[in-house]
Every structure is written in C-alpha cells, then in structure tokens.
Short mmCIF file of C-alpha atoms in Angstrom, two decimals:
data_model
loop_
_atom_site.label_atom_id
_atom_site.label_comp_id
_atom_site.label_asym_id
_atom_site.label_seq_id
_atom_site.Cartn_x
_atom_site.Cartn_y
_atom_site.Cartn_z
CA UNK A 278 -11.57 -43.11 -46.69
CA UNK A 279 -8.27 -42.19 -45.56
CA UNK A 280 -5.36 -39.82 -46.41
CA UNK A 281 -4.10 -36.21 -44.72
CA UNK A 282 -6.68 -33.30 -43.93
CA UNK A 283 -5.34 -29.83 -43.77
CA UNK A 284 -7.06 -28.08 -41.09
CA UNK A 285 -6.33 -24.08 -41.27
CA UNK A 286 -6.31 -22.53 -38.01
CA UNK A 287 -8.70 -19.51 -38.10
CA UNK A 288 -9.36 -18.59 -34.21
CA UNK A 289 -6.47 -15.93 -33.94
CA UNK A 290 -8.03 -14.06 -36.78
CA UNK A 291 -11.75 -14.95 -37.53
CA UNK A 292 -12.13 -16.14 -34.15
CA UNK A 293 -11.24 -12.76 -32.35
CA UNK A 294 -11.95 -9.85 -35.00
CA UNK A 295 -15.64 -9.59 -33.66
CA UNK A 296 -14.69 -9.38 -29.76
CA UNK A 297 -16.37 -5.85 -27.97
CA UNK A 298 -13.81 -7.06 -25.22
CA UNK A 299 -9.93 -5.97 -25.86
CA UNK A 300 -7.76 -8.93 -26.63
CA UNK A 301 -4.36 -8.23 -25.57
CA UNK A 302 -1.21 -8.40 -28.14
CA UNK A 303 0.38 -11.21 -25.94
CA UNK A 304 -2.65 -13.12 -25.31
CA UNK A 305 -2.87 -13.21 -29.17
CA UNK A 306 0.82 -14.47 -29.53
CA UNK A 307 0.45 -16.71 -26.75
CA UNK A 308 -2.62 -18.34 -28.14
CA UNK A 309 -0.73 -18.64 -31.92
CA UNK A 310 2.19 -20.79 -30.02
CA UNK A 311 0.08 -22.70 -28.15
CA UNK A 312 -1.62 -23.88 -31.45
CA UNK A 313 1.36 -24.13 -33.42
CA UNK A 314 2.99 -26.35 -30.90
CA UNK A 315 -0.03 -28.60 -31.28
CA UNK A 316 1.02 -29.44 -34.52
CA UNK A 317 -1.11 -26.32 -36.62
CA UNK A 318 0.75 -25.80 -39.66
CA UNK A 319 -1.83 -23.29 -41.54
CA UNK A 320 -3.21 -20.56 -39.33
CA UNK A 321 -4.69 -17.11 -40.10
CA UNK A 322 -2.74 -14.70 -37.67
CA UNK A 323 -4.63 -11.35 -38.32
CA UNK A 324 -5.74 -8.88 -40.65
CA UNK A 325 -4.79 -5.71 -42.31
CA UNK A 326 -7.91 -3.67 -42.43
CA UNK A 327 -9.27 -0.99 -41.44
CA UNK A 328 -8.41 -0.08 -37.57
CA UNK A 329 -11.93 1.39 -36.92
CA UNK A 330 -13.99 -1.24 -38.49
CA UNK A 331 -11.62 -4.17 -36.92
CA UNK A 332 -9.84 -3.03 -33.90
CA UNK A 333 -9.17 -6.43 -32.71
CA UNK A 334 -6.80 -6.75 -35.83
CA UNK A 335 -5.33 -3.60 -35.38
CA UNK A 336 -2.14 -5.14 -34.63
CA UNK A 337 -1.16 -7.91 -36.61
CA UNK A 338 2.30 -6.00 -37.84
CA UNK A 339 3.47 -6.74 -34.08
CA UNK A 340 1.57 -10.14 -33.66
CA UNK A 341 3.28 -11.93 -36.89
CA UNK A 342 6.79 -10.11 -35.53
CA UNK A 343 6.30 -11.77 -32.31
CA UNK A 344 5.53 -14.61 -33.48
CA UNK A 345 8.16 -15.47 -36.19
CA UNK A 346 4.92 -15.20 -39.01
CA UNK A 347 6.99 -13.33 -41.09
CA UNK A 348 8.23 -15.35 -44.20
CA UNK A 349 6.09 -18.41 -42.76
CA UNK A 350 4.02 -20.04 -45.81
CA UNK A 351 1.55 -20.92 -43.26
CA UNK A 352 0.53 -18.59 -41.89
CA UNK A 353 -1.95 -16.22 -43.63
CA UNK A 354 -3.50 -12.57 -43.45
CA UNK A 355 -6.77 -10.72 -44.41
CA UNK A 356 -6.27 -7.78 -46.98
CA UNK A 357 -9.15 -5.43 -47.61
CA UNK A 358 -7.88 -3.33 -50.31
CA UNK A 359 -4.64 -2.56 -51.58
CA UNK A 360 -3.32 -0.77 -48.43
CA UNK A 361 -4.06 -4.02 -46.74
CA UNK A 362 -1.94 -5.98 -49.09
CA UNK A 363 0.91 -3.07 -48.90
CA UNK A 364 1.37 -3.82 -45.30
CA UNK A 365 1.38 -7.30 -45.63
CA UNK A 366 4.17 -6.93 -47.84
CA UNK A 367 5.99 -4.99 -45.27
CA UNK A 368 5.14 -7.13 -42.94
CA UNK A 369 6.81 -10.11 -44.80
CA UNK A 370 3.45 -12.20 -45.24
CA UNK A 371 3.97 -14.81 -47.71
CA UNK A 372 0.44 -15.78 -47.80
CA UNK A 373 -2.97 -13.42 -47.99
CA UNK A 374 -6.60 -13.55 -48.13
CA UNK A 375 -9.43 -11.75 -49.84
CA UNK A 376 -12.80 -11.90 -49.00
CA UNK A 377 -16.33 -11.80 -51.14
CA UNK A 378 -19.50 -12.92 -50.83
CA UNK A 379 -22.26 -14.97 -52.88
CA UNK A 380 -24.85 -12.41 -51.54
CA UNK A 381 -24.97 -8.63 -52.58
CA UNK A 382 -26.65 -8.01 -49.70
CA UNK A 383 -24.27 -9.21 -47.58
CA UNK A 384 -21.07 -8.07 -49.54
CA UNK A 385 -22.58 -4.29 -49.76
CA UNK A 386 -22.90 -4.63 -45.44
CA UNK A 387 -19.23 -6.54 -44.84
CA UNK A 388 -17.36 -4.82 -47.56
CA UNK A 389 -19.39 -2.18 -49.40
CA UNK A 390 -19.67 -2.69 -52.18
CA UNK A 391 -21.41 -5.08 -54.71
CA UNK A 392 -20.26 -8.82 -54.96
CA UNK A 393 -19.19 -7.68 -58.77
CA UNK A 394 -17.39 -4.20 -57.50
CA UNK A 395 -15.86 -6.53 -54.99
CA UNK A 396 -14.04 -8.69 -57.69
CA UNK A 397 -13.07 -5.47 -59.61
CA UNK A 398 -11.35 -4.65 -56.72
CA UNK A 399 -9.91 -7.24 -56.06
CA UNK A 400 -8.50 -8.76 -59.03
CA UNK A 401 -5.18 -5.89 -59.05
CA UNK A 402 -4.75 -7.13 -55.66
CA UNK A 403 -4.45 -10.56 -56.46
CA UNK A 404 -2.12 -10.02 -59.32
CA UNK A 405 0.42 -7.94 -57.37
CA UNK A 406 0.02 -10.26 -54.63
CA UNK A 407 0.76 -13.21 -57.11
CA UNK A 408 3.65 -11.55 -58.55
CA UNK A 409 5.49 -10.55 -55.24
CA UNK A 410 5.07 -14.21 -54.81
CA UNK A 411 2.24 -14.92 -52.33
CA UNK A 412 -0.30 -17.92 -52.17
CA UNK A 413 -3.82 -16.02 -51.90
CA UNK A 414 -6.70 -17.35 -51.06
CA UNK A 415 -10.43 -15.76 -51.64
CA UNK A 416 -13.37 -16.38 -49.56
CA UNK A 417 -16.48 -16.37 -50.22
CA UNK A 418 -19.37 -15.82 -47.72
CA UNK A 419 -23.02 -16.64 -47.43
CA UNK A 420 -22.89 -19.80 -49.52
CA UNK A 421 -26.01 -21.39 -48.93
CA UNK A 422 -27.61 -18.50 -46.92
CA UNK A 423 -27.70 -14.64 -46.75
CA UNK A 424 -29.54 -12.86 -43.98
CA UNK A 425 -30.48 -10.30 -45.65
CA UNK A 426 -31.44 -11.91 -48.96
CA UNK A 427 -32.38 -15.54 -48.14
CA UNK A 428 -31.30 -18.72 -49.57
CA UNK A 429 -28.25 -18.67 -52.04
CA UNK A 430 -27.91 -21.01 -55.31
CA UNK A 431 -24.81 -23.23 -55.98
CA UNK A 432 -24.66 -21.95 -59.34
CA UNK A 433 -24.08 -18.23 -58.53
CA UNK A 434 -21.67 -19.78 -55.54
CA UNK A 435 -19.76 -21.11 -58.26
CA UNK A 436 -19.56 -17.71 -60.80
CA UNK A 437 -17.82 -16.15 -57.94
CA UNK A 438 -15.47 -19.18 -57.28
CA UNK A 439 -14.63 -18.93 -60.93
CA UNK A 440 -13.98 -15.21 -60.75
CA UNK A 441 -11.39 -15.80 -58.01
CA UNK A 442 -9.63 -18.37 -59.95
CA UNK A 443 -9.84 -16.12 -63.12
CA UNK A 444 -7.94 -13.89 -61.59
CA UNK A 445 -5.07 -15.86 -59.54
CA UNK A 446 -6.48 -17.27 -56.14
CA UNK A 447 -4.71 -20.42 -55.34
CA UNK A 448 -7.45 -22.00 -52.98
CA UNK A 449 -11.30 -21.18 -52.87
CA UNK A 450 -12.44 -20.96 -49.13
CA UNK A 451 -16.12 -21.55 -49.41
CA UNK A 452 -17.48 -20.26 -46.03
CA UNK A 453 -21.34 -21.14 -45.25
CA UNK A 454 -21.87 -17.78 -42.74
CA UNK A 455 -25.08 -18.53 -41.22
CA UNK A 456 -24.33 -22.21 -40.18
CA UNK A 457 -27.79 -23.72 -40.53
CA UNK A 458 -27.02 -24.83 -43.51
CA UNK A 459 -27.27 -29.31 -43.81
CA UNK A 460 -25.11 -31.92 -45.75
CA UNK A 461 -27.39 -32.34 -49.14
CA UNK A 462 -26.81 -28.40 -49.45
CA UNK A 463 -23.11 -28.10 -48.99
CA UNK A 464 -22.65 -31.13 -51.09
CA UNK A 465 -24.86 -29.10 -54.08
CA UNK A 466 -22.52 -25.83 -53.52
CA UNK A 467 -19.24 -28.16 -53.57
CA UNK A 468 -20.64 -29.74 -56.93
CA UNK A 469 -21.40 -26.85 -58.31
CA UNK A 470 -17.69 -25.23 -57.38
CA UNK A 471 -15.67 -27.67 -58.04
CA UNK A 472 -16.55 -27.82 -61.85
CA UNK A 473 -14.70 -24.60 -61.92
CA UNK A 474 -11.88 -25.61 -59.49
CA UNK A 475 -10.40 -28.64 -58.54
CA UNK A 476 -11.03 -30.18 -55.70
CA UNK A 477 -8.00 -30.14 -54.22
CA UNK A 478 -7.90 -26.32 -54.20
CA UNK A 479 -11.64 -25.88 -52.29
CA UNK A 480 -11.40 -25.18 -48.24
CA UNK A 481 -15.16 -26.03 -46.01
CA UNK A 482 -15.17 -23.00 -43.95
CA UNK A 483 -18.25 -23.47 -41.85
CA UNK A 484 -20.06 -22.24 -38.80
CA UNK A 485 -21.85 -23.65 -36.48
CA UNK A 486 -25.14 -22.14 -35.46
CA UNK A 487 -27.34 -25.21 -35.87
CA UNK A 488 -25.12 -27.65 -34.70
CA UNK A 489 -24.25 -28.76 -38.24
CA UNK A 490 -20.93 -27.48 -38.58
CA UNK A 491 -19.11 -31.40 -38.23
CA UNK A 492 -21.80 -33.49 -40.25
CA UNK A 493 -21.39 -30.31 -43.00
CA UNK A 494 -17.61 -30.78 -42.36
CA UNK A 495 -17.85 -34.90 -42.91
CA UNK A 496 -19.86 -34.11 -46.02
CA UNK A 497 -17.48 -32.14 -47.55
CA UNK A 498 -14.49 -34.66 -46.91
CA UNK A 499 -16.60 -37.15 -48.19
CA UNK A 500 -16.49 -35.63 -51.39
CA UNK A 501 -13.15 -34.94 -52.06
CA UNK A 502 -12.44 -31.66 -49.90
CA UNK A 503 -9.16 -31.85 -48.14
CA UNK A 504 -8.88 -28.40 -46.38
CA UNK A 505 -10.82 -27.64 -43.60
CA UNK A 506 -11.44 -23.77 -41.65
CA UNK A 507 -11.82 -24.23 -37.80
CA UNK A 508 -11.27 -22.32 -34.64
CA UNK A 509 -9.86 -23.67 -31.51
CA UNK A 510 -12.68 -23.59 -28.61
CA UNK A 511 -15.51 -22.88 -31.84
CA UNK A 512 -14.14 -18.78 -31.08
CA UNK A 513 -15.99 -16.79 -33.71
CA UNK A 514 -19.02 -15.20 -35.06
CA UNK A 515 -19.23 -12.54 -37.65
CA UNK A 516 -21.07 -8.67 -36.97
CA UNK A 517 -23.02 -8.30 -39.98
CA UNK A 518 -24.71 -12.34 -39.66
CA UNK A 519 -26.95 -11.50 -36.94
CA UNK A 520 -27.67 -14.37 -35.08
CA UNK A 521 -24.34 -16.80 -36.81
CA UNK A 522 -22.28 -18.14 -33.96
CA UNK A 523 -19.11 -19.04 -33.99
CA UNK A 524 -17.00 -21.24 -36.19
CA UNK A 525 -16.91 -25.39 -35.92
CA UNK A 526 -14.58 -26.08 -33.63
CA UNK A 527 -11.16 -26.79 -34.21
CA UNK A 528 -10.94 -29.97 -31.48
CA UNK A 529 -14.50 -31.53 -32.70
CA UNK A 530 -13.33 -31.28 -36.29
CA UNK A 531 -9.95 -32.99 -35.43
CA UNK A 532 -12.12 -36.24 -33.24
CA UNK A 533 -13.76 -36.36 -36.60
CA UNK A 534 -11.58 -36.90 -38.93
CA UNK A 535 -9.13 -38.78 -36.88
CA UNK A 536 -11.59 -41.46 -35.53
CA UNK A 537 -12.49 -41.61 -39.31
CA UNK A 538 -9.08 -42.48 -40.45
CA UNK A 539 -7.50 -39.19 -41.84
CA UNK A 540 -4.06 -38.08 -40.02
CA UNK A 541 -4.28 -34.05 -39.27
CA UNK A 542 -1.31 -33.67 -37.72
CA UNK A 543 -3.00 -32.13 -34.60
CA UNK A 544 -2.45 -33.88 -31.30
CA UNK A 545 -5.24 -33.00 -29.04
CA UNK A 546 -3.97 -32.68 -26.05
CA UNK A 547 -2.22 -29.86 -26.84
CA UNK A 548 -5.03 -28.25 -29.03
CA UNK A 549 -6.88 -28.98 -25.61
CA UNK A 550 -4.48 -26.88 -23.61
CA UNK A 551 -4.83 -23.96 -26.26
CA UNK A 552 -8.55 -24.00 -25.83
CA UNK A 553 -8.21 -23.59 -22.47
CA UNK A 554 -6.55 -20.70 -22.44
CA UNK A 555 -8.88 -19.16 -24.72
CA UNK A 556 -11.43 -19.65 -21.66
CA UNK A 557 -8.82 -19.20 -18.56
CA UNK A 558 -7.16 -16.54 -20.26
CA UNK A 559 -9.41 -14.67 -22.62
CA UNK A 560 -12.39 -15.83 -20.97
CA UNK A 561 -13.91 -17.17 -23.69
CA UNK A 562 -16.44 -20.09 -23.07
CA UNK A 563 -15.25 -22.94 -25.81
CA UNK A 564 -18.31 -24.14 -27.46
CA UNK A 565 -17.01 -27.55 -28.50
CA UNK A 566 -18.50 -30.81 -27.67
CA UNK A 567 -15.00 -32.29 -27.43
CA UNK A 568 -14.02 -29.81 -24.91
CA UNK A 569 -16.82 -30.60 -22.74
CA UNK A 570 -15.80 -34.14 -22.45
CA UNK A 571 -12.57 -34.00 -22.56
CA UNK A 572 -10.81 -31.04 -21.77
CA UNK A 573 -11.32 -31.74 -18.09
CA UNK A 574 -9.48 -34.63 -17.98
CA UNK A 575 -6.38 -33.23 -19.36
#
C-alpha cells in the first residue's frame, strides 16, 4: 500500500486538557509552531468549554490569535454546547468538533448526559456550524471499551456514527478511549462504521495503554482509513478513563507509515524537536518508542 495519510495533530488540545499542572499560554503557542513547522497541516488547537471543568483550555480565544488559527481550515476546536460553538465563531474557527460516546456510561460522566440526549444536543449545533460554513467533525468515545460498562459492540459504534452523519458531520473520529483494545476489534468497529460512512471520511483516534496504539493504527490503514489522531511525545490521557494513558504517539505513528510507504508530510526531525520541548519545556516525559531511540541523536 501506498498513497498520503493525514495525521491530525491532537497534543495541543487532547494532549494537555487533562494536565493538574498549569500550561502556560506561550508554551501552548510555542508548541503549535513547532509542530506546524514540522509539516502538521491538521491540528486541534483548544477547546471552548467550560473553564471549570477544562481549565487547561481556558484560553484558546488567545492561543488561535497568537497563533494565526483564525480562518485556518486546519486547525480545529472542541465545542461543548452552543456557547462553545458561539465563541468559536468569534474566534474565527473555520473548523469544530463535537464529542459523543458509544457508552452511556461514559457519555453521562464526560458530558452528562445520555449518548441519545447527547445527539439531541448536538444536532442544532452542527447545523449552525454547517451553515456559517465550518467542517465539523464528531467523535465518538469508548469504541470497543467503556470502563464503566464493559465491552462495546461495532454495531451500536456504528448507530452513533450514522447519527453524526445524519445530521452534518463531515468526518467520523472513532476514538478507542481505553487503548487495550487489538487489531481484529478495531477492524470489526471500522466494518461496522464504514457501511454508514465512507471510508474516506473515518479518522483512528486511538490510545495507547496496552501498547497497541500503532499495530491498531496499521490495522486501520490497512483497511482503507486515511486519517489518523496522534499527539506529539504520546501527551494525553482522559479524566473520566481511569487507568487510559495517553494518546499513540505522533512520531511512532509517522516511522509507521513512512517506512510502510505512505508520505505524511511530517519530517521528523522537526516533530522530534517539538517533542522535546514538550519534555524540556513542559516537562512532560514523551512516551514514544521513536523518541527513545531517536530523539537523542538529533
């Protein structure tokens, strides 16, 4: 196999919403150039949601002005509710985010409210957003797992993935929370999805607990997937998944799929650099195998 794989940046948002430690505006900006400058072309900046819940997105206005991520198609925002998307408006974000789960257990502790209440919700959101012109994305969490309610079947996976395209979402981010997840499983959730929406519109958003995060990666590329989720350093790691670490890592996902003969557009070296500044100057420890044996040299 060959072709282009579009890997969407998520450290600057996903990566850092769930630090106790304050991360500093400017470390935040400095972190987005250094990835864009590696050649990151989709990247989720921040998030407009509630302050006290998130305080580590509490200011994403002043991180996409800093950055230039107003008007840029690539880079992307979180929206809770319709406050969320209001600010995003005002902030000039041309491309948003909502977020569900497969798991009712799981949606009622991240969101609260039902997985059904959540799409209710939603769906006005999604039109406005649509109409003022915005890509949107929807997520959905706990796709094989829920730690609350146990395992997760592809086919109720996929009733939410139609719901979101029902009701406008360009792309279907299919996020496995728990990351212990294995291939033959995320290959029976991106089955069962992508009889409800085309390939070409699914993202592989996975963590990486168990160490499975690439292989589940190489799975999904294998059968047809073509946008990726990953975080530079493997930064993440969500409150209400006890026990999930963070996501695969940006770097190990690029060695991947390079060495295999896609083109990502990423050059590692400077991916490298921006990973090492998430441990030099956030003092985050990167997670990724790739950094381990190579970020030394560089």
């Amino acid at each position: 196999m060959s072709g282009r794989v579009s890997i969407v940046e998520v450290g600057p948002r996903d990566g850092l919403q769930a630090r106790r430690e304050p991360v500093e505006t400017a470390a935040r900006v400095e972190l987005i150039g250094m990835l864009r400058r590696a050649g990151i072309q989709r990247m989720e900046v921040g998030a407009f949601v509630s302050p006290q819940r998130v305080p580590r997105m509490a200011d994403t206005a002043q991180v996409m002005e800093a950055t230039g991520s107003r008007d840029r198609s690539g880079d992307m925002v979180l929206v809770a509710n319709m406050r969320g998307l209001e600010q995003a408006l005002e902030a000039r974000a041309r491309a948003i985010a909502v977020f569900t789960a497969a798991s009712d257990a799981f949606a009622e502790r991240n969101i609260g409210s039902t997985v059904s209440a959540s799409l209710e919700r939603f769906a006005p959101i999604v039109a406005q957003a649509r109409d003022e012109g915005l890509f949107v994305r929807g997520y959905i969490s706990t796709i094989t797992d829920c730690p609350y309610a146990g395992r997760i079947e592809p086919d109720r996976v996929a009733s939410v993935a139609k719901a979101l395209r029902g009701m406008g979402c360009c792309e279907i981010a299919l996020g496995e929370t728990l990351g212990k997840a294995t291939p033959v499983r995320i290959a029976a959730v991106v089955e069962a999805v992508a009889r409800h929406v085309p390939m070409e519109d699914i993202a592989a958003h996975f963590h990486d607990t168990y160490g499975m995060g690439v292989a589940n990666v190489w799975e999904a590329v294998r059968l047809g997937v073509r946008t990726v989720d990953a975080a530079a350093g493997g930064l993440g790691g969500c409150p209400f998944a006890p026990g999930a670490a963070g996501n695969v890592a940006t770097e190990d996902v690029v060695y991947l799929l390079e060495e295999q003969g896609f083109d990502t557009g990423i050059a590692m070296a400077g991916l490298l650099e921006a990973v090492r500044f998430c441990r030099d100057g956030l003092g985050i420890a990167p997670s990724s195998r790739v950094f381990k044996a190579l970020g030394a040299s560089l």
